[in-house]
Amino acid sequence: SSNLVINSLTGAPSWTVVYNAAPGGNQTLSGIGSLPFGFSVSPTGTTTYSIVSIADGNGCVNNAISSSVVVTVNPLPVITSLTNTSVLPLCVGGTINLEATATVSGPGTVYRWLENGVLIAGATANTLTRPATTAGTITYGVQVRDGNNCWSTVSTIDVTVSPLPVANLVST
């Protein structure tokens, strides 16, 4: 959502403002008694908001208003692939290597990695390297943030680490 603010009106309070959300049609804000007056909008795409008319407390109406603002809705970034690039077989003592690619790159792009749902501090690149210290399946997640400070949803991958084989030699 986005907050819009009407910061000046002339005439006597209380005002009624009709604005147009293109696309979307006219909306009415009634009973505006003081300024600044803020209201929230939730466009699903880039939308131009224009004041169409103002009526004041004296009953005077102005239909010749030219005040508008564009609210730009940026698409969320998307993780397009999450790949386990570890050397296989992956055993305890090996190294877990993951690589993510996304629909965004460049300045402001930051990655956030999780291990079994817990944020991995300092892991902000599109690659992740972790020691394989315990046998079992670990779920890794990754998100990407673009230059508009918008985060993708979390993409996950399960990584299985195999135990090292053991032998028990006894004398008989």
CSV table of N, CA and C in Angstrom, one decimal:
chain,number,residue,atom,x,y,z
A,1,SER,N,0.8,-1.2,0.0
A,1,SER,CA,0.0,0.0,0.0
A,1,SER,C,0.9,1.2,0.0
A,2,SER,N,0.3,2.4,-0.3
A,2,SER,CA,0.9,3.6,-0.3
A,2,SER,C,0.1,4.7,0.3
A,3,ASN,N,0.7,5.6,1.0
A,3,ASN,CA,-0.1,6.7,1.6
A,3,ASN,C,0.0,8.0,0.8
A,4,LEU,N,-1.2,8.5,0.5
A,4,LEU,CA,-1.3,9.8,-0.2
A,4,LEU,C,-1.7,10.9,0.8
A,5,VAL,N,-1.2,12.1,0.6
A,5,VAL,CA,-1.5,13.2,1.5
A,5,VAL,C,-2.1,14.4,0.7
A,6,ILE,N,-3.2,14.9,1.2
A,6,ILE,CA,-3.7,16.2,0.7
A,6,ILE,C,-3.2,17.2,1.7
A,7,ASN,N,-2.3,18.1,1.2
A,7,ASN,CA,-1.6,19.0,2.2
A,7,ASN,C,-2.2,20.4,2.1
A,8,SER,N,-3.0,20.7,1.1
A,8,SER,CA,-3.7,22.1,1.1
A,8,SER,C,-5.0,22.0,0.4
A,9,LEU,N,-5.9,22.7,0.9
A,9,LEU,CA,-7.3,22.9,0.3
A,9,LEU,C,-7.7,24.3,0.7
A,10,THR,N,-8.4,25.0,-0.3
A,10,THR,CA,-9.0,26.3,0.0
A,10,THR,C,-10.5,26.2,0.2
A,11,GLY,N,-11.0,27.2,0.8
A,11,GLY,CA,-12.5,27.2,1.1
A,11,GLY,C,-12.6,26.8,2.6
A,12,ALA,N,-13.8,26.6,2.9
A,12,ALA,CA,-14.2,26.3,4.3
A,12,ALA,C,-14.3,24.8,4.6
A,13,PRO,N,-13.8,24.3,5.7
A,13,PRO,CA,-14.0,22.9,6.1
A,13,PRO,C,-15.5,22.7,6.3
A,14,SER,N,-16.0,21.6,6.3
A,14,SER,CA,-15.4,20.3,6.0
A,14,SER,C,-15.4,20.1,4.5
A,15,TRP,N,-14.4,19.5,3.9
A,15,TRP,CA,-14.3,19.3,2.5
A,15,TRP,C,-14.7,17.8,2.1
A,16,THR,N,-15.1,17.7,0.9
A,16,THR,CA,-15.3,16.4,0.2
A,16,THR,C,-14.5,16.4,-1.0
A,17,VAL,N,-13.6,15.5,-1.2
A,17,VAL,CA,-12.7,15.4,-2.3
A,17,VAL,C,-13.1,14.1,-3.1
A,18,VAL,N,-13.2,14.3,-4.4
A,18,VAL,CA,-13.4,13.1,-5.3
A,18,VAL,C,-12.1,13.0,-6.1
A,19,TYR,N,-11.6,11.8,-6.0
A,19,TYR,CA,-10.3,11.5,-6.8
A,19,TYR,C,-10.6,10.3,-7.7
A,20,ASN,N,-9.8,10.3,-8.8
A,20,ASN,CA,-9.9,9.2,-9.7
A,20,ASN,C,-8.7,8.4,-9.7
A,21,ALA,N,-8.9,7.1,-9.6
A,21,ALA,CA,-7.7,6.1,-9.6
A,21,ALA,C,-7.8,5.4,-11.0
A,22,ALA,N,-6.9,5.9,-11.9
A,22,ALA,CA,-6.9,5.4,-13.2
A,22,ALA,C,-5.8,4.3,-13.4
A,23,PRO,N,-6.1,3.1,-13.7
A,23,PRO,CA,-7.5,2.6,-13.9
A,23,PRO,C,-8.2,2.3,-12.5
A,24,GLY,N,-9.5,2.4,-12.5
A,24,GLY,CA,-10.2,2.0,-11.3
A,24,GLY,C,-11.4,2.9,-11.0
A,25,GLY,N,-11.5,4.1,-11.4
A,25,GLY,CA,-12.7,4.9,-11.2
A,25,GLY,C,-12.6,5.8,-10.0
A,26,ASN,N,-13.7,6.6,-9.8
A,26,ASN,CA,-13.7,7.6,-8.8
A,26,ASN,C,-14.0,7.1,-7.4
A,27,GLN,N,-13.3,7.8,-6.5
A,27,GLN,CA,-13.5,7.5,-5.0
A,27,GLN,C,-13.8,8.8,-4.3
A,28,THR,N,-14.6,8.7,-3.2
A,28,THR,CA,-14.9,10.0,-2.5
A,28,THR,C,-14.4,9.9,-1.1
A,29,LEU,N,-13.8,11.0,-0.7
A,29,LEU,CA,-13.3,11.2,0.7
A,29,LEU,C,-14.1,12.3,1.3
A,30,SER,N,-15.0,12.0,2.3
A,30,SER,CA,-15.9,12.9,2.9
A,30,SER,C,-15.4,13.3,4.3
A,31,GLY,N,-15.9,14.5,4.7
A,31,GLY,CA,-15.7,14.9,6.1
A,31,GLY,C,-14.2,15.3,6.4
A,32,ILE,N,-13.5,15.8,5.5
A,32,ILE,CA,-12.1,16.2,5.7
A,32,ILE,C,-12.2,17.5,6.5
A,33,GLY,N,-11.7,17.5,7.8
A,33,GLY,CA,-11.9,18.6,8.6
A,33,GLY,C,-10.6,19.4,8.9
A,34,SER,N,-9.4,18.7,8.7
A,34,SER,CA,-8.2,19.4,8.9
A,34,SER,C,-7.1,18.8,8.0
A,35,LEU,N,-6.0,19.6,7.9
A,35,LEU,CA,-5.0,19.2,6.9
A,35,LEU,C,-3.6,19.1,7.7
A,36,PRO,N,-2.7,18.4,7.3
A,36,PRO,CA,-2.8,17.5,6.1
A,36,PRO,C,-3.7,16.3,6.4
A,37,PHE,N,-4.3,15.8,5.3
A,37,PHE,CA,-5.2,14.7,5.4
A,37,PHE,C,-4.6,13.5,4.6
A,38,GLY,N,-4.3,12.4,5.2
A,38,GLY,CA,-3.7,11.3,4.6
A,38,GLY,C,-4.6,10.1,4.4
A,39,PHE,N,-4.5,9.4,3.3
A,39,PHE,CA,-5.3,8.2,3.1
A,39,PHE,C,-4.4,7.2,2.4
A,40,SER,N,-4.8,5.9,2.6
A,40,SER,CA,-4.1,4.8,2.1
A,40,SER,C,-4.7,4.3,0.8
A,41,VAL,N,-3.9,3.9,-0.2
A,41,VAL,CA,-4.3,3.3,-1.4
A,41,VAL,C,-3.5,2.0,-1.6
A,42,SER,N,-4.1,1.0,-2.2
A,42,SER,CA,-3.5,-0.3,-2.5
A,42,SER,C,-3.6,-0.7,-3.9
A,43,PRO,N,-2.9,0.0,-4.8
A,43,PRO,CA,-3.0,-0.4,-6.2
A,43,PRO,C,-2.3,-1.7,-6.5
A,44,THR,N,-2.8,-2.4,-7.5
A,44,THR,CA,-2.2,-3.7,-7.8
A,44,THR,C,-1.2,-3.5,-9.0
A,45,GLY,N,-1.3,-2.3,-9.6
A,45,GLY,CA,-0.3,-2.0,-10.7
A,45,GLY,C,-0.1,-0.5,-10.6
A,46,THR,N,0.8,0.0,-11.4
A,46,THR,CA,1.0,1.5,-11.5
A,46,THR,C,-0.3,2.2,-11.8
A,47,THR,N,-0.6,3.2,-10.9
A,47,THR,CA,-1.9,3.9,-10.9
A,47,THR,C,-1.6,5.4,-10.8
A,48,THR,N,-2.4,6.2,-11.6
A,48,THR,CA,-2.4,7.6,-11.5
A,48,THR,C,-3.6,8.0,-10.7
A,49,TYR,N,-3.4,8.8,-9.6
A,49,TYR,CA,-4.4,9.3,-8.8
A,49,TYR,C,-4.6,10.8,-9.1
A,50,SER,N,-5.8,11.2,-9.4
A,50,SER,CA,-6.0,12.6,-9.8
A,50,SER,C,-7.2,13.1,-9.0
A,51,ILE,N,-7.1,14.3,-8.5
A,51,ILE,CA,-8.3,15.0,-7.8
A,51,ILE,C,-9.2,15.5,-8.9
A,52,VAL,N,-10.5,15.1,-8.8
A,52,VAL,CA,-11.5,15.4,-9.9
A,52,VAL,C,-12.3,16.6,-9.4
A,53,SER,N,-12.7,16.6,-8.1
A,53,SER,CA,-13.5,17.8,-7.7
A,53,SER,C,-13.3,17.9,-6.2
A,54,ILE,N,-13.6,19.2,-5.7
A,54,ILE,CA,-13.5,19.5,-4.3
A,54,ILE,C,-14.8,20.3,-4.0
A,55,ALA,N,-15.4,19.9,-2.9
A,55,ALA,CA,-16.6,20.6,-2.4
A,55,ALA,C,-16.2,21.1,-1.0
A,56,ASP,N,-16.4,22.4,-0.7
A,56,ASP,CA,-16.1,22.8,0.7
A,56,ASP,C,-17.4,22.9,1.6
A,57,GLY,N,-17.1,23.4,2.8
A,57,GLY,CA,-18.2,23.4,3.8
A,57,GLY,C,-19.3,24.5,3.4
A,58,ASN,N,-19.0,25.4,2.5
A,58,ASN,CA,-20.0,26.4,2.1
A,58,ASN,C,-20.8,25.9,0.9
A,59,GLY,N,-20.5,24.7,0.4
A,59,GLY,CA,-21.2,24.2,-0.7
A,59,GLY,C,-20.7,24.6,-2.0
A,60,CYS,N,-19.5,25.2,-2.0
A,60,CYS,CA,-18.9,25.6,-3.3
A,60,CYS,C,-18.1,24.4,-3.9
A,61,VAL,N,-18.2,24.2,-5.2
A,61,VAL,CA,-17.6,23.0,-5.8
A,61,VAL,C,-16.7,23.4,-6.9
A,62,ASN,N,-15.5,22.8,-7.0
A,62,ASN,CA,-14.6,23.1,-8.0
A,62,ASN,C,-14.3,21.8,-8.8
A,63,ASN,N,-14.7,21.8,-10.0
A,63,ASN,CA,-14.5,20.6,-10.9
A,63,ASN,C,-13.4,20.7,-11.8
A,64,ALA,N,-12.6,21.8,-11.7
A,64,ALA,CA,-11.5,22.1,-12.6
A,64,ALA,C,-10.2,22.0,-11.8
A,65,ILE,N,-9.9,20.8,-11.3
A,65,ILE,CA,-8.7,20.6,-10.5
A,65,ILE,C,-7.6,19.9,-11.4
A,66,SER,N,-6.4,20.3,-11.2
A,66,SER,CA,-5.3,19.6,-12.0
A,66,SER,C,-4.2,19.2,-11.0
A,67,SER,N,-4.5,18.2,-10.1
A,67,SER,CA,-3.5,17.7,-9.2
A,67,SER,C,-3.5,16.2,-9.2
A,68,SER,N,-2.4,15.6,-9.5
A,68,SER,CA,-2.3,14.2,-9.6
A,68,SER,C,-0.9,13.7,-9.2
A,69,VAL,N,-0.9,12.4,-8.9
A,69,VAL,CA,0.3,11.7,-8.5
A,69,VAL,C,0.3,10.3,-9.1
A,70,VAL,N,1.4,9.8,-9.4
A,70,VAL,CA,1.5,8.4,-9.9
A,70,VAL,C,2.2,7.6,-8.8
A,71,VAL,N,1.5,6.5,-8.5
A,71,VAL,CA,2.0,5.5,-7.6
A,71,VAL,C,2.5,4.3,-8.5
A,72,THR,N,3.8,4.1,-8.4
A,72,THR,CA,4.4,3.0,-9.2
A,72,THR,C,4.5,1.7,-8.4
A,73,VAL,N,4.0,0.7,-8.9
A,73,VAL,CA,4.0,-0.7,-8.3
A,73,VAL,C,5.1,-1.5,-9.0
A,74,ASN,N,6.2,-1.8,-8.2
A,74,ASN,CA,7.3,-2.5,-8.8
A,74,ASN,C,7.0,-4.0,-8.7
A,75,PRO,N,7.3,-4.8,-9.7
A,75,PRO,CA,7.2,-6.3,-9.5
A,75,PRO,C,8.2,-6.8,-8.5
A,76,LEU,N,7.8,-7.8,-7.8
A,76,LEU,CA,8.7,-8.4,-6.8
A,76,LEU,C,9.8,-9.2,-7.5
A,77,PRO,N,11.0,-9.2,-7.0
A,77,PRO,CA,12.0,-10.0,-7.6
A,77,PRO,C,11.7,-11.5,-7.4
A,78,VAL,N,12.3,-12.3,-8.2
A,78,VAL,CA,12.0,-13.7,-8.1
A,78,VAL,C,13.3,-14.5,-8.2
A,79,ILE,N,13.4,-15.5,-7.3
A,79,ILE,CA,14.5,-16.5,-7.4
A,79,ILE,C,14.2,-17.4,-8.6
A,80,THR,N,15.0,-17.4,-9.7
A,80,THR,CA,14.6,-18.2,-10.8
A,80,THR,C,15.2,-19.6,-10.8
A,81,SER,N,16.3,-19.7,-10.0
A,81,SER,CA,16.9,-21.1,-9.8
A,81,SER,C,17.7,-21.1,-8.5
A,82,LEU,N,17.7,-22.3,-7.9
A,82,LEU,CA,18.4,-22.5,-6.7
A,82,LEU,C,19.1,-23.9,-6.9
A,83,THR,N,20.4,-23.9,-7.0
A,83,THR,CA,21.1,-25.1,-7.4
A,83,THR,C,22.1,-25.5,-6.4
A,84,ASN,N,22.2,-26.8,-6.1
A,84,ASN,CA,23.2,-27.4,-5.3
A,84,ASN,C,24.4,-27.7,-6.2
A,85,THR,N,25.5,-27.0,-6.0
A,85,THR,CA,26.7,-27.1,-6.8
A,85,THR,C,27.8,-27.9,-6.1
A,86,SER,N,27.4,-28.5,-5.0
A,86,SER,CA,28.4,-29.3,-4.2
A,86,SER,C,28.9,-30.5,-4.9
A,87,VAL,N,30.2,-30.8,-4.6
A,87,VAL,CA,30.8,-32.0,-5.2
A,87,VAL,C,30.1,-33.2,-4.5
A,88,LEU,N,29.6,-34.1,-5.4
A,88,LEU,CA,28.9,-35.3,-4.9
A,88,LEU,C,29.8,-36.5,-5.0
A,89,PRO,N,29.7,-37.5,-4.1
A,89,PRO,CA,28.8,-37.5,-3.0
A,89,PRO,C,29.1,-36.5,-2.0
A,90,LEU,N,28.1,-35.9,-1.3
A,90,LEU,CA,28.3,-35.0,-0.3
A,90,LEU,C,28.3,-35.7,1.1
A,91,CYS,N,29.4,-35.7,1.7
A,91,CYS,CA,29.6,-36.5,3.0
A,91,CYS,C,30.0,-35.5,4.1
A,92,VAL,N,29.8,-36.0,5.3
A,92,VAL,CA,30.3,-35.2,6.5
A,92,VAL,C,31.8,-34.9,6.2
A,93,GLY,N,32.2,-33.6,6.4
A,93,GLY,CA,33.6,-33.2,6.2
A,93,GLY,C,33.7,-32.5,4.8
A,94,GLY,N,32.7,-32.6,4.0
A,94,GLY,CA,32.7,-32.0,2.7
A,94,GLY,C,32.2,-30.5,2.8
A,95,THR,N,31.9,-30.0,1.7
A,95,THR,CA,31.5,-28.6,1.6
A,95,THR,C,30.2,-28.5,0.9
A,96,ILE,N,29.2,-27.8,1.5
A,96,ILE,CA,27.9,-27.5,0.8
A,96,ILE,C,28.1,-26.2,0.0
A,97,ASN,N,27.8,-26.3,-1.3
A,97,ASN,CA,27.8,-25.1,-2.2
A,97,ASN,C,26.5,-24.9,-2.8
A,98,LEU,N,25.9,-23.8,-2.7
A,98,LEU,CA,24.6,-23.5,-3.3
A,98,LEU,C,24.7,-22.2,-4.1
A,99,GLU,N,23.9,-22.1,-5.2
A,99,GLU,CA,24.0,-20.9,-6.0
A,99,GLU,C,22.5,-20.6,-6.4
A,100,ALA,N,22.2,-19.3,-6.2
A,100,ALA,CA,20.9,-18.8,-6.6
A,100,ALA,C,21.0,-17.8,-7.7
A,101,THR,N,20.0,-17.8,-8.7
A,101,THR,CA,19.9,-16.8,-9.7
A,101,THR,C,18.6,-16.1,-9.5
A,102,ALA,N,18.5,-14.9,-9.9
A,102,ALA,CA,17.3,-14.1,-9.7
A,102,ALA,C,17.0,-13.2,-10.9
A,103,THR,N,15.8,-12.6,-10.9
A,103,THR,CA,15.4,-11.7,-12.0
A,103,THR,C,16.0,-10.3,-11.8
A,104,VAL,N,16.7,-10.1,-10.7
A,104,VAL,CA,17.4,-8.8,-10.5
A,104,VAL,C,18.9,-9.0,-10.3
A,105,SER,N,19.6,-7.9,-10.5
A,105,SER,CA,21.0,-7.9,-10.2
A,105,SER,C,21.4,-6.4,-10.1
A,106,GLY,N,22.7,-6.2,-9.8
A,106,GLY,CA,23.2,-4.8,-9.8
A,106,GLY,C,23.1,-4.2,-8.4
A,107,PRO,N,23.3,-2.8,-8.4
A,107,PRO,CA,23.3,-2.1,-7.1
A,107,PRO,C,22.0,-2.3,-6.3
A,108,GLY,N,22.2,-2.5,-5.0
A,108,GLY,CA,21.0,-2.7,-4.1
A,108,GLY,C,20.6,-4.1,-4.0
A,109,THR,N,21.1,-5.0,-4.9
A,109,THR,CA,20.7,-6.4,-4.8
A,109,THR,C,21.4,-7.1,-3.7
A,110,VAL,N,20.6,-7.7,-2.8
A,110,VAL,CA,21.1,-8.4,-1.6
A,110,VAL,C,20.4,-9.7,-1.5
A,111,TYR,N,21.1,-10.8,-1.1
A,111,TYR,CA,20.5,-12.1,-0.8
A,111,TYR,C,20.5,-12.3,0.7
A,112,ARG,N,19.5,-13.2,1.1
A,112,ARG,CA,19.4,-13.6,2.5
A,112,ARG,C,19.2,-15.1,2.5
A,113,TRP,N,20.1,-15.8,3.2
A,113,TRP,CA,20.1,-17.2,3.2
A,113,TRP,C,19.6,-17.7,4.6
A,114,LEU,N,18.9,-18.8,4.6
A,114,LEU,CA,18.4,-19.5,5.8
A,114,LEU,C,18.8,-20.9,5.9
A,115,GLU,N,19.1,-21.4,7.0
A,115,GLU,CA,19.4,-22.9,7.2
A,115,GLU,C,18.4,-23.4,8.2
A,116,ASN,N,17.6,-24.3,7.7
A,116,ASN,CA,16.4,-24.9,8.5
A,116,ASN,C,15.6,-23.7,9.1
A,117,GLY,N,15.4,-22.7,8.4
A,117,GLY,CA,14.5,-21.6,8.8
A,117,GLY,C,15.2,-20.5,9.6
A,118,VAL,N,16.5,-20.7,9.9
A,118,VAL,CA,17.2,-19.7,10.7
A,118,VAL,C,18.2,-18.9,9.8
A,119,LEU,N,18.1,-17.6,9.9
A,119,LEU,CA,18.9,-16.7,9.1
A,119,LEU,C,20.4,-16.9,9.4
A,120,ILE,N,21.1,-17.0,8.3
A,120,ILE,CA,22.6,-17.2,8.3
A,120,ILE,C,23.2,-15.8,8.3
A,121,ALA,N,23.8,-15.4,9.4
A,121,ALA,CA,24.4,-14.0,9.5
A,121,ALA,C,25.5,-13.8,8.5
A,122,GLY,N,25.5,-12.7,7.8
A,122,GLY,CA,26.5,-12.3,6.9
A,122,GLY,C,26.4,-13.0,5.5
A,123,ALA,N,25.5,-13.8,5.3
A,123,ALA,CA,25.3,-14.5,4.0
A,123,ALA,C,24.4,-13.6,3.1
A,124,THR,N,25.0,-12.8,2.2
A,124,THR,CA,24.3,-11.8,1.4
A,124,THR,C,24.6,-11.9,-0.1
A,125,ALA,N,25.4,-12.9,-0.5
A,125,ALA,CA,25.7,-13.0,-1.9
A,125,ALA,C,24.8,-14.1,-2.5
A,126,ASN,N,24.9,-14.2,-3.8
A,126,ASN,CA,24.0,-15.2,-4.5
A,126,ASN,C,24.5,-16.6,-4.4
A,127,THR,N,25.7,-16.8,-3.7
A,127,THR,CA,26.3,-18.1,-3.5
A,127,THR,C,26.4,-18.3,-2.0
A,128,LEU,N,26.4,-19.6,-1.6
A,128,LEU,CA,26.5,-19.9,-0.1
A,128,LEU,C,27.4,-21.1,0.0
A,129,THR,N,28.4,-21.0,0.8
A,129,THR,CA,29.3,-22.1,1.1
A,129,THR,C,29.3,-22.4,2.6
A,130,ARG,N,29.0,-23.7,2.9
A,130,ARG,CA,28.9,-24.1,4.4
A,130,ARG,C,29.6,-25.4,4.6
A,131,PRO,N,30.2,-25.6,5.7
A,131,PRO,CA,30.8,-26.9,6.0
A,131,PRO,C,29.7,-28.0,6.3
A,132,ALA,N,29.9,-29.2,5.7
A,132,ALA,CA,28.9,-30.3,6.0
A,132,ALA,C,29.4,-31.0,7.3
A,133,THR,N,28.9,-30.6,8.4
A,133,THR,CA,29.4,-31.1,9.7
A,133,THR,C,28.6,-32.2,10.3
A,134,THR,N,27.3,-32.3,9.8
A,134,THR,CA,26.4,-33.4,10.4
A,134,THR,C,25.7,-34.1,9.3
A,135,ALA,N,25.5,-35.4,9.4
A,135,ALA,CA,24.8,-36.2,8.5
A,135,ALA,C,23.3,-35.9,8.6
A,136,GLY,N,22.6,-35.9,7.5
A,136,GLY,CA,21.1,-35.6,7.5
A,136,GLY,C,20.7,-34.7,6.4
A,137,THR,N,19.4,-34.3,6.4
A,137,THR,CA,18.9,-33.4,5.4
A,137,THR,C,18.7,-32.1,6.0
A,138,ILE,N,19.3,-31.1,5.3
A,138,ILE,CA,19.2,-29.7,5.7
A,138,ILE,C,18.4,-28.9,4.7
A,139,THR,N,17.4,-28.1,5.1
A,139,THR,CA,16.7,-27.3,4.2
A,139,THR,C,17.3,-25.9,4.2
A,140,TYR,N,17.7,-25.4,3.0
A,140,TYR,CA,18.3,-24.1,2.8
A,140,TYR,C,17.2,-23.3,2.1
A,141,GLY,N,17.1,-22.0,2.5
A,141,GLY,CA,16.2,-21.1,1.8
A,141,GLY,C,17.0,-19.8,1.4
A,142,VAL,N,16.5,-19.1,0.4
A,142,VAL,CA,17.1,-17.9,-0.1
A,142,VAL,C,16.1,-16.9,-0.5
A,143,GLN,N,16.3,-15.7,-0.3
A,143,GLN,CA,15.5,-14.6,-0.8
A,143,GLN,C,16.4,-13.6,-1.4
A,144,VAL,N,15.9,-12.7,-2.3
A,144,VAL,CA,16.6,-11.7,-2.9
A,144,VAL,C,15.9,-10.3,-2.7
A,145,ARG,N,16.6,-9.3,-2.5
A,145,ARG,CA,16.1,-7.9,-2.4
A,145,ARG,C,16.6,-7.1,-3.5
A,146,ASP,N,15.7,-6.4,-4.2
A,146,ASP,CA,16.1,-5.5,-5.3
A,146,ASP,C,16.4,-4.1,-4.8
A,147,GLY,N,16.8,-3.2,-5.7
A,147,GLY,CA,17.1,-1.9,-5.4
A,147,GLY,C,16.0,-1.0,-4.9
A,148,ASN,N,14.7,-1.5,-5.1
A,148,ASN,CA,13.6,-0.8,-4.5
A,148,ASN,C,13.2,-1.3,-3.1
A,149,ASN,N,14.1,-2.1,-2.5
A,149,ASN,CA,13.9,-2.7,-1.2
A,149,ASN,C,12.7,-3.6,-1.1
A,150,CYS,N,12.4,-4.3,-2.2
A,150,CYS,CA,11.4,-5.3,-2.3
A,150,CYS,C,12.0,-6.7,-2.2
A,151,TRP,N,11.5,-7.6,-1.3
A,151,TRP,CA,12.0,-8.9,-1.2
A,151,TRP,C,11.2,-10.0,-1.9
A,152,SER,N,11.8,-11.0,-2.5
A,152,SER,CA,11.2,-12.1,-3.1
A,152,SER,C,10.6,-13.0,-2.0
A,153,THR,N,9.8,-14.0,-2.5
A,153,THR,CA,9.4,-15.0,-1.5
A,153,THR,C,10.6,-15.9,-1.4
A,154,VAL,N,10.6,-16.8,-0.4
A,154,VAL,CA,11.7,-17.7,-0.1
A,154,VAL,C,11.6,-18.9,-1.0
A,155,SER,N,12.8,-19.2,-1.6
A,155,SER,CA,12.9,-20.5,-2.4
A,155,SER,C,13.7,-21.4,-1.6
A,156,THR,N,13.4,-22.7,-1.6
A,156,THR,CA,14.1,-23.7,-0.7
A,156,THR,C,14.6,-24.8,-1.5
A,157,ILE,N,15.6,-25.5,-0.9
A,157,ILE,CA,16.2,-26.7,-1.5
A,157,ILE,C,16.7,-27.5,-0.3
A,158,ASP,N,16.5,-28.8,-0.4
A,158,ASP,CA,16.9,-29.8,0.6
A,158,ASP,C,18.3,-30.3,0.2
A,159,VAL,N,19.2,-30.4,1.1
A,159,VAL,CA,20.6,-30.9,0.8
A,159,VAL,C,20.8,-32.0,1.8
A,160,THR,N,21.1,-33.2,1.3
A,160,THR,CA,21.4,-34.4,2.1
A,160,THR,C,22.9,-34.6,2.2
A,161,VAL,N,23.3,-34.7,3.5
A,161,VAL,CA,24.7,-35.0,3.8
A,161,VAL,C,24.8,-36.4,4.3
A,162,SER,N,25.6,-37.2,3.7
A,162,SER,CA,25.8,-38.6,4.1
A,162,SER,C,26.8,-38.8,5.1
A,163,PRO,N,26.6,-39.8,6.0
A,163,PRO,CA,27.6,-40.0,7.0
A,163,PRO,C,28.9,-40.7,6.4
A,164,LEU,N,30.0,-40.5,7.0
A,164,LEU,CA,31.2,-41.2,6.6
A,164,LEU,C,31.1,-42.7,6.9
A,165,PRO,N,31.5,-43.6,6.1
A,165,PRO,CA,31.5,-45.0,6.5
A,165,PRO,C,32.4,-45.2,7.6
A,166,VAL,N,32.1,-46.2,8.5
A,166,VAL,CA,32.9,-46.6,9.6
A,166,VAL,C,33.1,-48.1,9.6
A,167,ALA,N,34.2,-48.5,10.1
A,167,ALA,CA,34.5,-49.9,10.2
A,167,ALA,C,34.9,-50.2,11.7
A,168,ASN,N,34.6,-51.3,12.1
A,168,ASN,CA,35.0,-51.7,13.5
A,168,ASN,C,35.8,-53.0,13.3
A,169,LEU,N,37.0,-52.9,13.5
A,169,LEU,CA,37.9,-54.0,13.4
A,169,LEU,C,38.2,-54.6,14.8
A,170,VAL,N,38.0,-55.9,14.9
A,170,VAL,CA,38.2,-56.5,16.2
A,170,VAL,C,39.1,-57.7,16.0
A,171,SER,N,39.7,-58.2,17.0
A,171,SER,CA,40.6,-59.4,16.9
A,171,SER,C,39.8,-60.5,17.6
A,172,THR,N,39.9,-61.7,17.0
A,172,THR,CA,39.3,-62.9,17.5
A,172,THR,C,40.2,-63.9,17.9
